[in-house]
Amino acid sequence: MLVLDNDDVATAPAIKAEITAQHTLHGGTLYFLKHDSAATKTPMALSVFVPEGEGPFPVFLWLSGLTCTANNFTEKAGAYKKAAELGLIVVAPDTSPRGEGVANDDAYDMGQGAGFYVNATQSPWAAHFQMETYVTRDLLELIGAQFPTDMSRVGISGHSMGGHGALTLAMNHSNLFTSVSAFAPIASPVHCPWGQKAMAGYLGPNHDAWEIYDAAMRLARGKALSYDDILIDQGLADPFLDTQLMPHLLEQAAKVVGQKLTLRRHEGYDHSYYFIASFIDDHLEFHAARLKT
Amino acid sequence: MLVLDNDDVATAPAIKAEITAQHTLHGGTLYFLKHDSAATKTPMALSVFVPEGEGPFPVFLWLSGLTCTANNFTEKAGAYKKAAELGLIVVAPDTSPRGEGVANDDAYDMGQGAGFYVNATQSPWAAHFQMETYVTRDLLELIGAQFPTDMSRVGISGHSMGGHGALTLAMNHSNLFTSVSAFAPIASPVHCPWGQKAMAGYLGPNHDAWEIYDAAMRLARGKALSYDDILIDQGLADPFLDTQLMPHLLEQAAKVVGQKLTLRRHEGYDHSYYFIASFIDDHLEFHAARLKT
């Protein structure tokens, strides 16, 4: 039974969400929502797919990459047929706060559309760019309160900047998540131009603060040992592979602490949503196997 | 073996196509192409998915609806996993000629993005809006010459205006197509505002010309009798169902001539690509069953 109904406005204690669009697909329902986040102090947009049936359902949380909104994954990944079959709720939030009064940068790799899933400490970003708290608190509270979820069974995944987000949030909040995977993640922001720019901007010059958001470094400290395996898919025709992503650093870090990590390298695949669409079913099955037990 | 290679330009006698983008997905390759059409006297854009393997492959041709380019189906339908599995080449052309010097209309339902798959006879449209000839001649010639196709096995389908296109082209060119289906087609342009506006604009006031492009009327004349069945999917929450689409007119026409037609009505589904994504695999299987024999 859905807590949300078709009134276009759903309420729960202290949590409100507006349904901005709604579609039936694969026997389930896809909602586009807007809700006010206390963390970002802005409205935040997201999509939620709810499969047919009573629930409670486990949750697959997807974090998107640079320049994306909630829509990219929702429209392009082709994830919902398998999610419907497996009985997974699928949640895709936006990649940053947005709007007038929210700081921005002319480049695509900083500011709106590029929140990096960190809690910014530096001006002008700190006022709204609190994406770690947004995802791990406000978003999960909303989903838990408004949908037929079992919040003790949540898996997290994402692409590129969102792969970095999935890995680091899974490691820094291992109490919240049961399973984690990523597509072409930024494995070590400390070691790549995208990461260095974002970390310096959001967190300032102190590298101690950066390391908390560096997946390879967290992995090497054993922060993922509660996960029995981590699935990573990487295309070998991805133009960002060597300069920005560097998934081999995850392999190396995993080896240091005896963390199981499955890194699959795919000949010919690039960085696009066509790559994600090709392997998303494998990820959904990877998570479902862990979320159902 | 692909005739097209990675040179970014492919040539065949009198046929040239430029590869504007290329992606690996589901083991196959997706090409975005641009080629000059003699029919429209403009460059035309399309996408072509080629599955893994040697071929020759049968072809599934998709025609999109109002406002669409080749990208909507390509990005949103989630068709390629099943197409790869079935060994189908999937072709998605644009919905009209475009560009400077091509007539247009401020409304979304006429002009660029709204070619209705007819050969226009009226000014200013006749100069470029020759979409029937474009699809049935130039596009099929390109696909036949440049890809490992078996052009004796081509199925056609589409959505809304593209469903109208698929049905009428299949009936008016039954020598070219082996199978036909549609999602939420404009069943009878003569009887709906979208169709009346487009037919009057492209074809002038003479209704005899309109009837050639009216699926329900062609069906009632037995023009689809070479097809053993026609699969139509229609969402019952589609806001255009009663005023623009009227699929019951297809049922009635089919009955008149003893044409088999399977019209499936789906509770809750709307007019979006989420509806298409939910049932595209059924259509691909419907066509594959007929194209393989």
XYZ file of C-alpha atoms in Angstrom:
586
model
C 0.000 0.000 0.000
C 1.394 3.345 -1.009
C 1.617 6.056 1.604
C 1.705 8.590 -1.193
C -1.550 8.956 -3.035
C -2.717 10.929 -6.025
C -3.505 14.107 -4.139
C -0.306 15.554 -5.590
C 0.785 16.482 -2.098
C 1.801 13.936 0.475
C 2.492 14.695 4.099
C 4.104 12.899 7.004
C 5.451 14.256 10.271
C 7.716 17.124 9.201
C 8.119 15.649 5.699
C 6.315 16.960 2.669
C 6.804 16.027 -0.942
C 5.057 17.286 -4.003
C 4.438 14.879 -6.881
C 5.388 16.816 -10.020
C 4.742 13.938 -12.440
C 3.653 10.324 -12.269
C 3.786 7.468 -14.795
C 2.772 3.832 -14.827
C 5.519 1.558 -16.129
C 6.345 -2.124 -15.940
C 3.329 -2.623 -13.684
C 4.683 -0.147 -11.111
C 4.635 3.607 -10.672
C 7.303 6.214 -11.277
C 7.036 9.429 -9.293
C 8.890 12.659 -9.888
C 8.994 14.502 -6.577
C 10.095 17.793 -5.118
C 10.705 18.265 -1.407
C 12.363 20.805 0.866
C 15.666 19.684 2.295
C 16.801 20.999 5.658
C 20.374 20.097 4.696
C 20.555 22.036 1.427
C 17.934 24.641 2.419
C 16.487 24.297 -1.087
C 13.823 22.250 -2.810
C 15.352 19.001 -4.105
C 14.058 16.974 -7.056
C 14.136 13.198 -7.379
C 12.432 10.219 -8.963
C 11.126 7.145 -7.175
C 10.027 3.918 -8.850
C 7.720 1.715 -6.802
C 7.063 -1.799 -8.112
C 3.673 -3.481 -8.125
C 2.668 -5.139 -4.882
C 2.388 -4.514 -1.177
C 5.967 -4.201 -0.001
C 7.835 -3.437 2.124
C 10.453 -3.286 -0.621
C 14.217 -2.915 -0.344
C 15.657 0.257 -1.879
C 18.186 0.752 -4.676
C 19.597 4.287 -4.444
C 21.278 5.696 -7.563
C 23.598 8.711 -7.585
C 24.193 10.374 -10.948
C 27.273 12.001 -12.411
C 28.402 15.478 -13.400
C 25.825 17.642 -15.252
C 22.991 15.203 -14.469
C 19.629 15.793 -12.843
C 17.351 13.072 -11.503
C 16.108 12.599 -15.057
C 19.156 11.109 -16.780
C 19.074 7.783 -14.989
C 15.289 7.756 -14.906
C 14.922 8.208 -18.663
C 18.010 6.489 -20.034
C 19.199 3.627 -17.853
C 16.418 1.164 -18.686
C 16.507 -0.045 -15.085
C 12.845 -0.396 -14.228
C 11.936 -3.629 -15.982
C 14.470 -5.551 -13.914
C 13.665 -3.515 -10.772
C 9.992 -4.409 -11.181
C 10.896 -8.075 -11.594
C 13.142 -8.038 -8.503
C 10.760 -5.965 -6.365
C 13.097 -3.028 -5.766
C 12.183 0.581 -5.073
C 14.571 2.733 -7.128
C 15.456 6.245 -5.960
C 17.354 8.762 -8.110
C 18.049 12.167 -6.527
C 19.453 15.270 -8.160
C 23.215 15.869 -8.110
C 23.174 19.193 -6.246
C 21.002 21.965 -4.872
C 19.863 24.360 -7.583
C 18.157 27.674 -8.138
C 18.622 31.361 -7.656
C 20.589 32.178 -4.550
C 22.516 28.907 -4.808
C 26.210 29.360 -5.644
C 27.321 28.197 -9.061
C 30.346 27.975 -11.323
C 30.491 28.405 -15.084
C 32.275 25.067 -15.479
C 30.339 21.794 -15.655
C 32.450 20.171 -12.943
C 31.690 22.492 -10.014
C 28.561 23.944 -8.444
C 25.029 23.185 -9.642
C 24.932 19.710 -11.179
C 28.244 18.842 -9.521
C 27.728 18.554 -5.771
C 30.139 15.600 -5.356
C 28.026 14.253 -2.463
C 30.120 16.108 0.121
C 29.253 18.550 2.904
C 30.974 21.741 1.804
C 32.774 23.779 4.447
C 33.965 26.671 2.277
C 32.257 29.877 1.144
C 30.207 30.320 -1.032
C 29.377 26.586 -1.190
C 28.748 25.711 2.448
C 25.380 27.506 2.564
C 23.627 24.922 0.353
C 26.060 22.236 -0.834
C 25.416 19.715 1.960
C 24.816 16.737 -0.279
C 26.212 14.085 2.079
C 23.675 15.035 4.740
C 20.979 15.479 2.118
C 21.363 11.936 0.785
C 22.059 10.119 4.022
C 19.464 11.951 6.149
C 16.803 13.994 4.333
C 16.416 11.765 1.285
C 16.384 8.486 3.201
C 13.908 9.932 5.732
C 11.593 10.987 2.925
C 11.737 7.595 1.238
C 11.303 5.747 4.507
C 8.307 7.846 5.541
C 6.484 8.066 2.222
C 6.981 4.745 0.472
C 6.482 1.069 1.387
C 10.180 0.552 2.096
C 12.236 -1.629 4.366
C 14.975 0.880 5.211
C 17.089 -1.850 6.792
C 17.699 -3.040 3.231
C 19.176 -0.227 1.143
C 21.756 -0.617 -1.632
C 23.640 2.279 -3.199
C 25.183 2.704 -6.636
C 26.040 5.454 -9.072
C 27.994 6.606 -12.100
C 31.199 8.628 -12.332
C 30.834 11.428 -9.728
C 27.862 9.380 -8.499
C 30.023 6.258 -8.326
C 32.381 8.207 -6.111
C 29.334 9.278 -4.089
C 28.018 5.737 -3.762
C 31.363 4.314 -2.644
C 32.203 7.056 -0.165
C 28.717 7.284 1.349
C 28.621 3.486 1.645
C 31.931 3.543 3.476
C 31.264 6.582 5.674
C 27.706 5.466 6.540
C 27.999 1.692 6.508
C 25.160 1.509 9.057
C 22.751 2.762 6.387
C 23.627 0.492 3.470
C 23.689 -3.253 2.854
C 25.271 -3.307 -0.609
C 27.305 -1.035 -2.860
C 28.359 -0.945 -6.503
C 29.465 1.645 -9.053
C 29.826 2.383 -12.765
C 33.039 4.125 -13.838
C 33.466 5.821 -10.444
C 35.910 8.612 -9.694
C 37.999 6.249 -7.596
C 40.269 8.767 -5.952
C 39.335 12.457 -6.111
C 42.612 13.327 -4.431
C 44.447 12.052 -7.518
C 42.432 13.524 -10.421
C 41.665 17.017 -11.762
C 37.868 16.771 -11.254
C 38.364 15.723 -7.657
C 41.136 18.159 -6.856
C 39.099 21.101 -8.109
C 35.931 20.023 -6.291
C 37.638 19.111 -3.018
C 39.622 22.365 -2.950
C 36.485 24.356 -3.702
C 34.087 22.610 -1.338
C 36.495 21.607 1.457
C 39.425 23.999 1.313
C 43.149 23.246 1.156
C 43.430 20.752 4.051
C 43.885 17.296 2.536
C 42.735 15.552 5.706
C 39.220 16.695 4.818
C 39.592 15.383 1.249
C 40.574 11.882 2.329
C 37.198 11.323 3.976
C 35.672 11.592 0.506
C 38.283 9.548 -1.340
C 36.979 6.040 -2.086
C 40.373 4.429 -2.652
C 41.739 5.884 0.574
C 38.695 4.903 2.628
C 38.834 1.422 1.165
C 42.503 1.093 2.166
C 41.502 1.941 5.741
C 39.074 -0.977 5.796
C 35.983 1.214 5.764
C 34.109 -1.121 3.389
C 34.750 -4.379 5.239
C 31.069 -4.707 6.160
C 30.343 -5.346 2.456
C 30.984 -8.899 1.221
C 31.795 -7.621 -2.283
C 31.810 -4.380 -4.269
C 30.854 -4.547 -7.943
C 32.518 -2.010 -10.267
C 31.968 -1.849 -14.038
C 34.328 0.172 -16.199
C 34.349 0.718 -19.968
C 37.753 0.567 -21.629
C 36.752 3.121 -24.286
C 35.833 5.598 -21.543
C 37.721 8.819 -22.330
C 38.028 9.619 -18.609
C 39.447 6.250 -17.576
C 43.115 7.146 -17.169
C 42.907 10.819 -16.235
C 39.883 11.047 -13.920
C 38.554 7.616 -12.901
C 41.552 5.313 -12.216
C 39.640 2.289 -10.916
C 42.904 0.353 -10.508
C 43.421 2.425 -7.341
C 40.344 0.721 -5.905
C 41.753 -2.697 -6.747
C 45.041 -1.824 -5.077
C 43.355 -0.436 -1.973
C 41.065 -3.458 -1.696
C 44.057 -5.787 -1.836
C 45.757 -3.960 1.045
C 42.945 -4.780 3.470
C 41.618 -8.020 1.959
C 38.394 -6.365 0.744
C 36.586 -8.336 -1.945
C 36.025 -6.078 -4.965
C 34.959 -7.205 -8.435
C 36.204 -4.806 -11.110
C 34.930 -5.751 -14.572
C 36.620 -4.068 -17.531
C 34.529 -3.922 -20.717
C 36.174 -3.603 -24.116
C 34.584 -0.893 -26.308
C 32.230 0.633 -23.739
C 32.368 4.377 -23.101
C 31.193 6.747 -20.334
C 27.617 7.202 -21.584
C 24.268 5.957 -20.347
C 24.448 3.312 -23.099
C 27.215 1.719 -21.026
C 25.067 1.921 -17.898
C 22.034 0.509 -19.711
C 24.141 -2.440 -20.835
C 25.039 -3.562 -17.310
C 22.431 -2.051 -14.979
C 20.549 -5.355 -14.748
C 23.676 -7.042 -13.384
C 23.923 -4.368 -10.690
C 20.265 -4.651 -9.762
C 20.710 -8.413 -9.378
C 23.897 -7.926 -7.365
C 22.024 -5.660 -4.942
C 18.846 -7.742 -4.866
C 20.820 -10.832 -3.885
C 22.178 -8.946 -0.857
C 19.050 -6.963 0.031
C 16.738 -9.963 0.091
C 18.723 -12.018 2.560
C 30.763 -7.781 -41.102
C 29.946 -4.101 -40.952
C 30.139 -2.118 -44.153
C 30.404 1.011 -42.027
C 33.729 1.306 -40.292
C 35.277 3.798 -37.890
C 36.463 6.228 -40.532
C 33.498 8.423 -39.572
C 32.462 8.550 -43.191
C 31.003 5.618 -45.056
C 30.342 5.506 -48.762
C 28.483 3.270 -51.187
C 27.320 3.928 -54.737
C 25.474 7.255 -54.484
C 24.936 6.818 -50.757
C 26.965 8.601 -48.126
C 26.413 8.738 -44.409
C 28.372 10.496 -41.740
C 28.694 8.872 -38.334
C 28.079 11.661 -35.838
C 28.377 9.471 -32.734
C 28.935 5.815 -31.929
C 28.441 3.785 -28.750
C 28.916 0.181 -27.728
C 25.881 -1.246 -25.933
C 24.550 -4.698 -25.145
C 27.423 -6.199 -27.140
C 26.379 -4.324 -30.295
C 26.970 -0.868 -31.714
C 24.712 2.172 -31.858
C 25.400 4.677 -34.617
C 24.044 8.173 -34.937
C 24.134 9.073 -38.623
C 23.492 11.992 -40.900
C 22.878 11.554 -44.629
C 21.574 13.617 -47.513
C 18.107 12.641 -48.667
C 17.106 13.165 -52.286
C 13.469 13.080 -51.192
C 13.628 15.807 -48.550
C 16.575 17.662 -50.144
C 18.008 18.058 -46.631
C 20.377 16.172 -44.377
C 18.439 13.630 -42.303
C 19.481 12.290 -38.899
C 18.873 8.780 -37.607
C 20.159 6.119 -35.249
C 20.975 2.517 -36.146
C 21.642 -0.273 -33.654
C 23.572 -3.244 -35.003
C 23.739 -6.337 -32.805
C 26.849 -8.433 -32.284
C 27.558 -11.018 -34.978
C 27.838 -11.411 -38.707
C 24.318 -10.893 -39.986
C 22.544 -10.473 -42.265
C 20.029 -9.244 -39.690
C 16.352 -8.430 -40.138
C 15.408 -4.791 -39.521
C 13.043 -3.226 -36.996
C 12.137 0.290 -38.176
C 10.732 2.693 -35.587
C 8.871 5.912 -36.392
C 8.582 8.461 -33.601
C 5.797 10.843 -32.682
C 5.188 14.590 -32.676
C 8.073 16.763 -31.406
C 10.516 13.825 -31.471
C 13.911 13.478 -33.114
C 15.745 10.190 -33.642
C 16.984 10.506 -30.060
C 13.786 9.986 -28.073
C 13.353 6.314 -28.917
C 17.094 5.737 -28.925
C 17.585 7.109 -25.419
C 14.324 6.278 -23.701
C 12.690 3.139 -25.068
C 15.102 0.617 -23.562
C 14.780 -1.493 -26.722
C 18.341 -2.561 -27.385
C 18.794 -5.305 -24.822
C 15.989 -7.328 -26.358
C 17.007 -6.342 -29.911
C 20.524 -7.618 -29.210
C 19.107 -10.861 -27.852
C 16.836 -11.314 -30.892
C 19.442 -10.248 -33.462
C 17.551 -7.258 -34.851
C 18.961 -4.138 -36.453
C 16.944 -1.201 -35.084
C 16.546 1.972 -37.153
C 15.071 5.207 -35.776
C 14.835 8.143 -38.228
C 13.917 11.726 -37.488
C 10.273 12.818 -37.776
C 10.751 15.496 -40.464
C 13.287 17.459 -42.465
C 14.795 20.304 -40.453
C 16.969 23.363 -40.749
C 17.042 26.822 -42.214
C 15.146 27.052 -45.463
C 12.770 24.285 -44.380
C 9.209 25.466 -43.770
C 8.000 25.405 -40.188
C 5.016 26.234 -38.010
C 5.006 27.662 -34.502
C 2.778 24.847 -33.285
C 4.221 21.486 -32.206
C 1.854 19.518 -34.436
C 2.868 20.868 -37.862
C 6.156 21.380 -39.693
C 9.546 20.470 -38.275
C 9.187 17.537 -35.865
C 5.755 16.758 -37.298
C 6.148 15.391 -40.837
C 3.339 12.826 -40.470
C 5.180 10.476 -42.895
C 3.322 11.871 -45.918
C 4.484 13.340 -49.225
C 3.258 16.928 -49.046
C 1.715 18.440 -52.171
C 0.995 21.917 -50.847
C 3.160 25.030 -50.571
C 5.292 25.722 -48.556
C 5.560 22.100 -47.405
C 6.018 20.214 -50.679
C 9.601 21.414 -51.180
C 11.002 19.289 -48.333
C 8.226 17.375 -46.535
C 8.466 14.143 -48.569
C 8.668 11.813 -45.600
C 6.872 8.867 -47.210
C 9.471 8.709 -49.964
C 12.245 9.440 -47.509
C 11.390 6.464 -45.290
C 10.378 3.969 -47.952
C 13.170 4.791 -50.419
C 16.139 6.829 -49.170
C 16.251 5.477 -45.629
C 15.778 1.828 -46.607
C 18.384 2.178 -49.374
C 20.875 3.600 -46.903
C 20.275 0.834 -44.383
C 20.388 -1.854 -47.041
C 23.628 -0.556 -48.529
C 25.528 0.272 -45.354
C 24.595 -2.370 -42.820
C 24.540 -6.186 -42.717
C 20.803 -6.336 -43.324
C 18.391 -8.717 -44.985
C 16.038 -6.159 -46.523
C 13.519 -8.866 -47.364
C 12.818 -8.984 -43.619
C 11.797 -5.536 -42.368
C 9.245 -4.813 -39.641
C 7.831 -1.363 -38.923
C 6.429 0.152 -35.762
C 6.013 3.552 -34.155
C 4.310 5.715 -31.590
C 1.412 8.182 -31.955
C 2.134 10.098 -35.202
C 4.767 7.393 -35.789
C 2.181 4.682 -35.165
C 0.069 6.311 -37.863
C 3.195 6.353 -40.044
C 3.999 2.698 -39.396
C 0.459 1.536 -40.147
C -0.031 3.604 -43.297
C 3.429 2.932 -44.743
C 2.989 -0.783 -44.027
C -0.329 -0.733 -45.870
C 0.732 1.497 -48.777
C 4.059 -0.315 -49.246
C 3.261 -3.859 -48.234
C 5.980 -5.118 -50.577
C 8.602 -3.552 -48.279
C 7.455 -4.818 -44.886
C 6.870 -8.223 -43.311
C 5.360 -7.156 -39.991
C 3.722 -4.101 -38.452
C 2.761 -2.905 -34.975
C 2.080 0.395 -33.228
C 1.896 2.123 -29.859
C -1.002 4.535 -29.354
C -1.264 5.322 -33.079
C -3.295 8.139 -34.583
C -5.728 5.635 -36.025
C -7.657 7.930 -38.316
C -6.199 11.370 -39.126
C -9.346 12.212 -41.039
C -11.273 12.070 -37.768
C -9.023 13.945 -35.323
C -7.729 17.518 -34.929
C -4.030 16.620 -35.267
C -4.730 14.726 -38.473
C -7.144 17.250 -39.946
C -4.679 20.088 -39.464
C -1.738 18.126 -40.880
C -3.628 16.643 -43.826
C -5.126 19.998 -44.799
C -1.729 21.659 -44.534
C 0.348 19.027 -46.303
C -2.222 17.677 -48.780
C -4.788 20.427 -49.332
C -8.559 20.296 -49.049
C -9.245 17.196 -51.187
C -10.175 14.361 -48.807
C -9.347 11.691 -51.387
C -5.695 12.499 -50.775
C -6.186 12.249 -47.010
C -7.674 8.778 -47.141
C -4.444 7.318 -48.510
C -2.829 8.264 -45.213
C -5.669 7.169 -42.945
C -4.853 3.835 -41.264
C -8.433 2.939 -40.362
C -9.655 3.673 -43.886
C -6.818 1.757 -45.560
C -7.435 -1.148 -43.216
C -11.126 -1.203 -44.162
C -10.070 -1.476 -47.813
C -8.084 -4.629 -47.049
C -4.710 -2.972 -47.525
C -3.149 -4.849 -44.599
C -4.282 -8.331 -45.522
C -0.709 -9.433 -46.262
C -0.010 -9.162 -42.514
C -1.117 -12.134 -40.400
C -1.665 -9.892 -37.368
C -1.188 -6.266 -36.299
C -0.204 -5.599 -32.693
C -1.432 -2.326 -31.152
C -0.792 -1.258 -27.557
C -2.805 1.568 -26.047
C -2.670 3.083 -22.563
C -6.033 3.870 -20.984
C -4.616 6.881 -19.072
C -3.402 8.370 -22.363
C -4.803 11.935 -22.492
C -5.079 11.759 -26.304
C -6.982 8.475 -26.431
C -10.485 9.760 -27.113
C -9.767 12.968 -28.982
C -6.796 12.143 -31.224
C -5.997 8.411 -31.273
C -9.297 6.472 -31.386
C -7.875 2.968 -31.804
C -11.377 1.485 -31.749
C -11.653 2.711 -35.352
C -8.870 0.257 -36.233
C -10.746 -2.579 -34.539
C -13.911 -1.709 -36.433
C -12.101 -1.457 -39.768
C -10.272 -4.742 -39.202
C -13.555 -6.475 -38.496
C -15.046 -5.248 -41.792
C -12.421 -7.086 -43.854
C -11.538 -9.960 -41.527
C -8.096 -8.532 -40.749
C -6.530 -9.951 -37.583
C -5.587 -7.097 -35.256
C -4.621 -7.409 -31.605
C -5.464 -4.237 -29.685
C -4.274 -4.415 -26.081
C -5.647 -1.807 -23.691
C -3.500 -1.115 -20.618
C -5.027 0.332 -17.458
C -3.021 3.256 -16.028
C -0.524 3.711 -18.868
C -0.121 7.135 -20.480
C 1.317 8.499 -23.746
C 4.957 8.729 -22.591
C 8.064 6.734 -23.396
C 7.545 4.972 -20.037
C 4.543 3.303 -21.668
C 6.636 2.363 -24.703
C 9.477 1.059 -22.523
C 6.991 -1.142 -20.694
C 5.866 -3.015 -23.806
C 8.622 -2.581 -26.409
C 10.006 -6.052 -25.725
C 6.646 -7.568 -26.663
C 6.729 -5.698 -29.969
C 10.294 -6.742 -30.718
C 9.309 -10.354 -30.093
C 6.180 -9.969 -32.238
C 8.303 -8.718 -35.132
C 11.157 -11.189 -34.596
C 8.735 -14.094 -34.768
C 7.607 -12.891 -38.200
C 10.973 -11.698 -39.526
C 12.815 -14.902 -38.761
C 10.503 -17.213 -40.691
